[in-house]
């Protein structure tokens, strides 16, 4: 990015933002948001922001509210921006919004997709609501927090982006016995895993032969599903927009009697 | 062995107490002779952080255990380096707090709390006190220098270093007391400040001199900044410098230029950012400077400890200043002239194919951040950083913590709003690549690694060297460790339960050696169990 000469300070007719403002909005986006929403806003560890559809509302005020307050219970953080910063940021987001073809809602049959999910043993590693295993990440709100493209890649090539909290580790004991699992915690002297039976496995590093950090995801690649099954499964996963606290009991005070 | 060490040291302690509480300039010059005390941020003016204490040693360190804990109750990163003066410990906390403690048991003697004018941000780390005479000196989150009465913690004077400007200027370092002056630096290059080093009269708090770390247009070095970019040129001076009383020279590392990651608006070398400056401590006049990273756009400041060593360089005794820089090179300079003598990478780096004979880096084609991101080693955090190194004259090795990491650097034009980050980019860890910390033993004459101890995560912990043959260090996960200084073998470790971000010190009271380390909201003091109790 070259430093913009004064001559470039032409008004952007639509948003009341100058070219420099938008360039700075882009900078703010890249410095704070791109990590999750992708360099071009097309999604990653957060949803796509260029599809023109917003779950939390699509007016400038709605979008600013999400940015200021975050989405509680999800990884979307809150940001303490100044007015000028948030204006430039949203101005930039608006230049992105039209950039993707308005993608059709993901084709496929979610009900059929749920059957594909159950048949392929997904719930032996994943939870939706309170149902399933905690070995892999919870999928209750997957459709709200990931773009369809990202979800597709998670199925076909899971090692492309391994979530930090789900790093695979294999511990080799002194007698050669191997224990694999998801890394729950680790420091210089110890490592704590969760195995596929959902049990904690705990090791002191000086008591084992080797601790191997897997570069492959613990999630098997599902690249031999039929085209139809894959499409239905995707439609099902994209439809998952449950409340992250669904299933927990929230007891209210019973009141003064 | 152990008993003999105790008696020798007890003698020292007695001699020191006879001088009373007055910490004169002479005592500071001779700080290394008071092995039982810790009189300056680095332990002495040269910053070797080595103590001749050997009660805790390679043979018994396995028995080291927590002896007492002082809970400050303050949140935030606890980065203080305690001072210990004849059995009394002085520490600063976060957010303008400070305390005096009984160094034998952590019992509080007094507490000080800085008063913030309404509307001022009151949160920042603090790295510790300076002591001179009967006074303690610290800086505050809103960039004041404060003098306290050591006996009571009562405020004597307070001087604002810079206009508050919505929190743009902050101060976090431990001041350096030299003769009758208190030398301090400033933080805020991330917010578009123009940096400086200041000296204040210890008696009155009046400013004695100011050295601008970023020269103005027309001043020497001013032409190394395009247009008016020097006005927000950064150059924080956020870590304490070192001092050579014989050469009467002050050495101070200057931080990165601002905006940190965007260089288009400030073309030029950007003096004296990322440089070591040598100043006359009486006047603040520049004697020489050496710039490690000209026109930096990686946030690789040069604040890291400029340690002063007198070594045999290529067969001749020479006065040196050495630094493990954030840019991943270990530098040796002549500290009388600033002449570049050696610069060697101490970890993976992808930005320089080497240094020329003046020490100027020769850039690779993949040295600079781009708009769409470029992987560069080391990462933004270094390399070296604020983690204090140490030098052991018995092994002749330099021990320091470093961050072994590569990152993707993004660069973009920043928006300037007073008091808001003015970075011009960001860095992210490269996907699938985890960084880790190393505690390295290096031969300062060759730059060669003698051994490495690898931590699982980064180490933001300084090192401490003792005649017990030990190097203390620690890591991000909260482990405080002791290594064999000769081999790097791990002899002891303790999970303190919170991220460690300071450096351990050691001292002696009543014949007993302690190792003290801040962790979380607590100051922990370790000692060997007492056999007779």
PDB file of C-alpha atoms in Angstrom, chain B residues 249-450:
ATOM      1  CA  UNK B 249      28.617   7.352  30.358  1.00  0.00           C
ATOM      2  CA  UNK B 250      24.992   6.324  30.393  1.00  0.00           C
ATOM      3  CA  UNK B 251      23.826   3.614  27.935  1.00  0.00           C
ATOM      4  CA  UNK B 252      20.194   3.467  26.920  1.00  0.00           C
ATOM      5  CA  UNK B 253      18.303   1.389  24.377  1.00  0.00           C
ATOM      6  CA  UNK B 254      15.798   3.267  22.205  1.00  0.00           C
ATOM      7  CA  UNK B 255      12.552   1.670  21.011  1.00  0.00           C
ATOM      8  CA  UNK B 256      10.978   1.309  17.612  1.00  0.00           C
ATOM      9  CA  UNK B 257       9.855   4.132  15.322  1.00  0.00           C
ATOM     10  CA  UNK B 258       6.138   4.830  14.950  1.00  0.00           C
ATOM     11  CA  UNK B 259       3.936   3.776  13.301  1.00  0.00           C
ATOM     12  CA  UNK B 260       5.375   0.402  14.223  1.00  0.00           C
ATOM     13  CA  UNK B 261       4.640  -1.636  11.118  1.00  0.00           C
ATOM     14  CA  UNK B 262       4.175   0.970   8.391  1.00  0.00           C
ATOM     15  CA  UNK B 263       7.242   2.725   7.015  1.00  0.00           C
ATOM     16  CA  UNK B 264       6.017   4.523   3.885  1.00  0.00           C
ATOM     17  CA  UNK B 265       5.203   7.736   5.754  1.00  0.00           C
ATOM     18  CA  UNK B 266       8.567   7.891   7.533  1.00  0.00           C
ATOM     19  CA  UNK B 267      11.158   7.025   4.891  1.00  0.00           C
ATOM     20  CA  UNK B 268      14.748   7.309   6.104  1.00  0.00           C
ATOM     21  CA  UNK B 269      16.806   5.596   8.808  1.00  0.00           C
ATOM     22  CA  UNK B 270      14.624   7.060  11.572  1.00  0.00           C
ATOM     23  CA  UNK B 271      17.324   7.916  14.126  1.00  0.00           C
ATOM     24  CA  UNK B 272      17.679   7.203  17.044  1.00  0.00           C
ATOM     25  CA  UNK B 273      14.994   4.514  16.942  1.00  0.00           C
ATOM     26  CA  UNK B 274      16.232   0.943  17.401  1.00  0.00           C
ATOM     27  CA  UNK B 275      19.581   2.333  18.554  1.00  0.00           C
ATOM     28  CA  UNK B 276      21.802   2.304  21.582  1.00  0.00           C
ATOM     29  CA  UNK B 277      22.633   5.844  22.690  1.00  0.00           C
ATOM     30  CA  UNK B 278      25.596   6.736  24.924  1.00  0.00           C
ATOM     31  CA  UNK B 279      24.963   9.925  26.912  1.00  0.00           C
ATOM     32  CA  UNK B 280      26.760  12.168  29.360  1.00  0.00           C
ATOM     33  CA  UNK B 281      24.693  11.642  32.540  1.00  0.00           C
ATOM     34  CA  UNK B 282      25.411  15.179  33.766  1.00  0.00           C
ATOM     35  CA  UNK B 283      24.067  16.963  30.681  1.00  0.00           C
ATOM     36  CA  UNK B 284      22.212  14.429  28.542  1.00  0.00           C
ATOM     37  CA  UNK B 285      24.557  15.173  25.633  1.00  0.00           C
ATOM     38  CA  UNK B 286      24.925  12.418  23.058  1.00  0.00           C
ATOM     39  CA  UNK B 287      28.430  10.872  22.984  1.00  0.00           C
ATOM     40  CA  UNK B 288      27.749   8.271  20.287  1.00  0.00           C
ATOM     41  CA  UNK B 289      24.977   6.104  18.943  1.00  0.00           C
ATOM     42  CA  UNK B 290      24.692   2.779  17.160  1.00  0.00           C
ATOM     43  CA  UNK B 291      21.585   1.865  15.180  1.00  0.00           C
ATOM     44  CA  UNK B 292      20.871  -1.876  15.087  1.00  0.00           C
ATOM     45  CA  UNK B 293      17.820  -1.822  12.783  1.00  0.00           C
ATOM     46  CA  UNK B 294      17.621   1.272  10.527  1.00  0.00           C
ATOM     47  CA  UNK B 295      14.082   2.152   9.365  1.00  0.00           C
ATOM     48  CA  UNK B 296      12.557  -0.709  11.317  1.00  0.00           C
ATOM     49  CA  UNK B 297       9.032  -1.839  10.449  1.00  0.00           C
ATOM     50  CA  UNK B 298       8.841  -4.916  12.697  1.00  0.00           C
ATOM     51  CA  UNK B 299       8.578  -3.327  16.138  1.00  0.00           C
ATOM     52  CA  UNK B 300      12.094  -4.582  16.843  1.00  0.00           C
ATOM     53  CA  UNK B 301      13.035  -1.991  19.394  1.00  0.00           C
ATOM     54  CA  UNK B 302      16.468  -1.892  20.983  1.00  0.00           C
ATOM     55  CA  UNK B 303      15.292  -1.437  24.570  1.00  0.00           C
ATOM     56  CA  UNK B 304      16.939  -4.710  25.628  1.00  0.00           C
ATOM     57  CA  UNK B 305      19.535  -4.570  28.397  1.00  0.00           C
ATOM     58  CA  UNK B 306      22.827  -2.987  27.300  1.00  0.00           C
ATOM     59  CA  UNK B 307      25.084  -5.058  29.562  1.00  0.00           C
ATOM     60  CA  UNK B 308      28.556  -3.662  30.329  1.00  0.00           C
ATOM     61  CA  UNK B 309      31.391  -6.202  30.340  1.00  0.00           C
ATOM     62  CA  UNK B 310      35.159  -5.804  30.592  1.00  0.00           C
ATOM     63  CA  UNK B 311      36.566  -8.744  28.634  1.00  0.00           C
ATOM     64  CA  UNK B 312      39.623  -9.799  26.727  1.00  0.00           C
ATOM     65  CA  UNK B 313      38.546  -9.001  23.200  1.00  0.00           C
ATOM     66  CA  UNK B 314      40.792 -10.692  20.608  1.00  0.00           C
ATOM     67  CA  UNK B 315      43.529 -10.819  23.239  1.00  0.00           C
ATOM     68  CA  UNK B 316      43.229  -7.260  24.570  1.00  0.00           C
ATOM     69  CA  UNK B 317      41.237  -6.049  27.591  1.00  0.00           C
ATOM     70  CA  UNK B 318      38.407  -3.953  26.267  1.00  0.00           C
ATOM     71  CA  UNK B 319      35.368  -2.177  27.690  1.00  0.00           C
ATOM     72  CA  UNK B 320      32.353  -3.643  25.919  1.00  0.00           C
ATOM     73  CA  UNK B 321      28.623  -3.239  25.816  1.00  0.00           C
ATOM     74  CA  UNK B 322      26.647  -6.300  24.679  1.00  0.00           C
ATOM     75  CA  UNK B 323      23.010  -6.741  23.770  1.00  0.00           C
ATOM     76  CA  UNK B 324      20.767  -9.637  22.678  1.00  0.00           C
ATOM     77  CA  UNK B 325      18.615  -7.557  20.354  1.00  0.00           C
ATOM     78  CA  UNK B 326      14.985  -8.081  19.452  1.00  0.00           C
ATOM     79  CA  UNK B 327      16.063  -8.459  15.796  1.00  0.00           C
ATOM     80  CA  UNK B 328      17.657 -11.850  16.682  1.00  0.00           C
ATOM     81  CA  UNK B 329      21.307 -10.671  16.614  1.00  0.00           C
ATOM     82  CA  UNK B 330      23.711 -10.616  19.537  1.00  0.00           C
ATOM     83  CA  UNK B 331      25.863  -7.469  19.366  1.00  0.00           C
ATOM     84  CA  UNK B 332      29.198  -6.524  20.878  1.00  0.00           C
ATOM     85  CA  UNK B 333      30.243  -2.847  20.726  1.00  0.00           C
ATOM     86  CA  UNK B 334      33.176  -0.926  22.160  1.00  0.00           C
ATOM     87  CA  UNK B 335      31.519   1.156  24.840  1.00  0.00           C
ATOM     88  CA  UNK B 336      34.060   3.982  24.745  1.00  0.00           C
ATOM     89  CA  UNK B 337      33.618   4.677  21.033  1.00  0.00           C
ATOM     90  CA  UNK B 338      30.474   2.834  19.938  1.00  0.00           C
ATOM     91  CA  UNK B 339      32.549   0.892  17.409  1.00  0.00           C
ATOM     92  CA  UNK B 340      30.811  -2.211  16.094  1.00  0.00           C
ATOM     93  CA  UNK B 341      32.844  -5.314  16.941  1.00  0.00           C
ATOM     94  CA  UNK B 342      30.542  -8.279  16.338  1.00  0.00           C
ATOM     95  CA  UNK B 343      26.936  -9.183  15.501  1.00  0.00           C
ATOM     96  CA  UNK B 344      25.769 -12.806  15.274  1.00  0.00           C
ATOM     97  CA  UNK B 345      22.246 -14.256  14.973  1.00  0.00           C
ATOM     98  CA  UNK B 346      21.268 -16.321  18.021  1.00  0.00           C
ATOM     99  CA  UNK B 347      18.150 -17.912  16.519  1.00  0.00           C
ATOM    100  CA  UNK B 348      16.298 -18.393  13.240  1.00  0.00           C
ATOM    101  CA  UNK B 349      16.047 -15.160  11.283  1.00  0.00           C
ATOM    102  CA  UNK B 350      15.003 -14.500   7.696  1.00  0.00           C
ATOM    103  CA  UNK B 351      15.399 -10.739   7.351  1.00  0.00           C
ATOM    104  CA  UNK B 352      19.149 -10.117   7.070  1.00  0.00           C
ATOM    105  CA  UNK B 353      21.679 -11.991   4.970  1.00  0.00           C
ATOM    106  CA  UNK B 354      24.309 -10.564   7.295  1.00  0.00           C
ATOM    107  CA  UNK B 355      25.732  -7.350   8.740  1.00  0.00           C
ATOM    108  CA  UNK B 356      28.270  -5.195   6.935  1.00  0.00           C
ATOM    109  CA  UNK B 357      31.570  -4.231   8.599  1.00  0.00           C
ATOM    110  CA  UNK B 358      29.861  -1.267  10.285  1.00  0.00           C
ATOM    111  CA  UNK B 359      27.138  -3.526  11.658  1.00  0.00           C
ATOM    112  CA  UNK B 360      24.428  -2.339   9.285  1.00  0.00           C
ATOM    113  CA  UNK B 361      22.088  -5.156   8.263  1.00  0.00           C
ATOM    114  CA  UNK B 362      22.017  -6.351   4.655  1.00  0.00           C
ATOM    115  CA  UNK B 363      18.344  -7.057   3.988  1.00  0.00           C
ATOM    116  CA  UNK B 364      17.076 -10.214   2.309  1.00  0.00           C
ATOM    117  CA  UNK B 365      14.335  -9.803  -0.277  1.00  0.00           C
ATOM    118  CA  UNK B 366      11.792 -11.075   2.264  1.00  0.00           C
ATOM    119  CA  UNK B 367      12.710  -8.709   5.072  1.00  0.00           C
ATOM    120  CA  UNK B 368       9.748  -6.342   5.192  1.00  0.00           C
ATOM    121  CA  UNK B 369       6.044  -6.687   6.101  1.00  0.00           C
ATOM    122  CA  UNK B 370       3.563  -6.428   3.233  1.00  0.00           C
ATOM    123  CA  UNK B 371      -0.073  -5.506   2.887  1.00  0.00           C
ATOM    124  CA  UNK B 372      -1.171  -9.107   2.409  1.00  0.00           C
ATOM    125  CA  UNK B 373       1.208 -10.509   4.977  1.00  0.00           C
ATOM    126  CA  UNK B 374       4.692 -12.003   4.870  1.00  0.00           C
ATOM    127  CA  UNK B 375       6.246 -14.637   7.104  1.00  0.00           C
ATOM    128  CA  UNK B 376       9.355 -13.231   8.790  1.00  0.00           C
ATOM    129  CA  UNK B 377      11.547 -14.582  11.582  1.00  0.00           C
ATOM    130  CA  UNK B 378      11.839 -13.564  14.351  1.00  0.00           C
ATOM    131  CA  UNK B 379       8.301 -12.567  15.316  1.00  0.00           C
ATOM    132  CA  UNK B 380       7.274  -9.144  16.511  1.00  0.00           C
ATOM    133  CA  UNK B 381       8.080  -9.988  20.153  1.00  0.00           C
ATOM    134  CA  UNK B 382      11.676 -10.896  19.187  1.00  0.00           C
ATOM    135  CA  UNK B 383      14.296 -12.281  19.533  1.00  0.00           C
ATOM    136  CA  UNK B 384      15.379 -10.697  22.764  1.00  0.00           C
ATOM    137  CA  UNK B 385      13.060  -8.455  24.731  1.00  0.00           C
ATOM    138  CA  UNK B 386      12.751  -7.040  28.248  1.00  0.00           C
ATOM    139  CA  UNK B 387      13.915 -10.296  29.837  1.00  0.00           C
ATOM    140  CA  UNK B 388      17.047  -9.353  31.786  1.00  0.00           C
ATOM    141  CA  UNK B 389      20.157 -11.350  30.850  1.00  0.00           C
ATOM    142  CA  UNK B 390      22.958 -12.294  33.224  1.00  0.00           C
ATOM    143  CA  UNK B 391      26.688 -12.905  32.968  1.00  0.00           C
ATOM    144  CA  UNK B 392      28.549 -15.360  35.171  1.00  0.00           C
ATOM    145  CA  UNK B 393      32.265 -14.467  35.573  1.00  0.00           C
ATOM    146  CA  UNK B 394      32.991 -18.054  36.662  1.00  0.00           C
ATOM    147  CA  UNK B 395      31.690 -19.676  33.465  1.00  0.00           C
ATOM    148  CA  UNK B 396      32.275 -16.577  31.259  1.00  0.00           C
ATOM    149  CA  UNK B 397      28.859 -17.137  29.707  1.00  0.00           C
ATOM    150  CA  UNK B 398      25.987 -14.787  28.897  1.00  0.00           C
ATOM    151  CA  UNK B 399      22.575 -16.240  29.845  1.00  0.00           C
ATOM    152  CA  UNK B 400      19.371 -14.907  28.352  1.00  0.00           C
ATOM    153  CA  UNK B 401      15.801 -15.813  27.501  1.00  0.00           C
ATOM    154  CA  UNK B 402      14.598 -15.438  23.922  1.00  0.00           C
ATOM    155  CA  UNK B 403      11.525 -16.098  21.865  1.00  0.00           C
ATOM    156  CA  UNK B 404      11.968 -18.520  18.974  1.00  0.00           C
ATOM    157  CA  UNK B 405       9.090 -17.703  16.648  1.00  0.00           C
ATOM    158  CA  UNK B 406       8.172 -16.667  13.113  1.00  0.00           C
ATOM    159  CA  UNK B 407       5.163 -14.551  12.316  1.00  0.00           C
ATOM    160  CA  UNK B 408       3.139 -13.219   9.420  1.00  0.00           C
ATOM    161  CA  UNK B 409       3.567  -9.430   9.381  1.00  0.00           C
ATOM    162  CA  UNK B 410       0.890  -7.192   7.838  1.00  0.00           C
ATOM    163  CA  UNK B 411       1.481  -3.528   7.030  1.00  0.00           C
ATOM    164  CA  UNK B 412      -1.160  -0.866   6.324  1.00  0.00           C
ATOM    165  CA  UNK B 413      -1.581   2.921   6.648  1.00  0.00           C
ATOM    166  CA  UNK B 414      -2.748   3.779  10.172  1.00  0.00           C
ATOM    167  CA  UNK B 415      -5.325   6.269  11.361  1.00  0.00           C
ATOM    168  CA  UNK B 416      -3.950   8.660  13.973  1.00  0.00           C
ATOM    169  CA  UNK B 417      -6.219   9.433  16.940  1.00  0.00           C
ATOM    170  CA  UNK B 418      -4.577  10.739  20.093  1.00  0.00           C
ATOM    171  CA  UNK B 419      -4.408   8.019  22.736  1.00  0.00           C
ATOM    172  CA  UNK B 420      -5.291   5.222  20.305  1.00  0.00           C
ATOM    173  CA  UNK B 421      -2.961   2.551  18.947  1.00  0.00           C
ATOM    174  CA  UNK B 422      -0.976   3.831  15.962  1.00  0.00           C
ATOM    175  CA  UNK B 423       0.516   0.617  14.661  1.00  0.00           C
ATOM    176  CA  UNK B 424      -0.008   0.466  10.930  1.00  0.00           C
ATOM    177  CA  UNK B 425      -0.309  -3.271  10.885  1.00  0.00           C
ATOM    178  CA  UNK B 426      -0.343  -6.418  12.897  1.00  0.00           C
ATOM    179  CA  UNK B 427       1.493  -9.695  13.240  1.00  0.00           C
ATOM    180  CA  UNK B 428       0.026 -13.164  13.655  1.00  0.00           C
ATOM    181  CA  UNK B 429       1.673 -16.456  14.429  1.00  0.00           C
ATOM    182  CA  UNK B 430       2.287 -18.402  11.270  1.00  0.00           C
ATOM    183  CA  UNK B 431      -0.367 -21.137  10.915  1.00  0.00           C
ATOM    184  CA  UNK B 432       0.732 -24.462  12.300  1.00  0.00           C
ATOM    185  CA  UNK B 433       3.922 -22.992  13.757  1.00  0.00           C
ATOM    186  CA  UNK B 434       4.078 -22.674  17.485  1.00  0.00           C
ATOM    187  CA  UNK B 435       6.720 -20.426  19.022  1.00  0.00           C
ATOM    188  CA  UNK B 436       8.712 -21.409  22.066  1.00  0.00           C
ATOM    189  CA  UNK B 437      11.065 -19.905  24.605  1.00  0.00           C
ATOM    190  CA  UNK B 438      14.723 -20.719  25.064  1.00  0.00           C
ATOM    191  CA  UNK B 439      17.090 -19.985  27.889  1.00  0.00           C
ATOM    192  CA  UNK B 440      20.432 -19.754  26.134  1.00  0.00           C
ATOM    193  CA  UNK B 441      23.998 -19.825  27.413  1.00  0.00           C
ATOM    194  CA  UNK B 442      26.150 -17.953  24.908  1.00  0.00           C
ATOM    195  CA  UNK B 443      29.854 -17.162  24.706  1.00  0.00           C
ATOM    196  CA  UNK B 444      29.883 -13.368  24.393  1.00  0.00           C
ATOM    197  CA  UNK B 445      33.291 -13.412  22.687  1.00  0.00           C
ATOM    198  CA  UNK B 446      32.144 -15.574  19.782  1.00  0.00           C
ATOM    199  CA  UNK B 447      28.341 -15.409  19.861  1.00  0.00           C
ATOM    200  CA  UNK B 448      28.282 -19.196  19.924  1.00  0.00           C
ATOM    201  CA  UNK B 449      25.675 -21.142  21.872  1.00  0.00           C
ATOM    202  CA  UNK B 450      27.005 -23.292  24.674  1.00  0.00           C
TER     203      UNK B 450
END
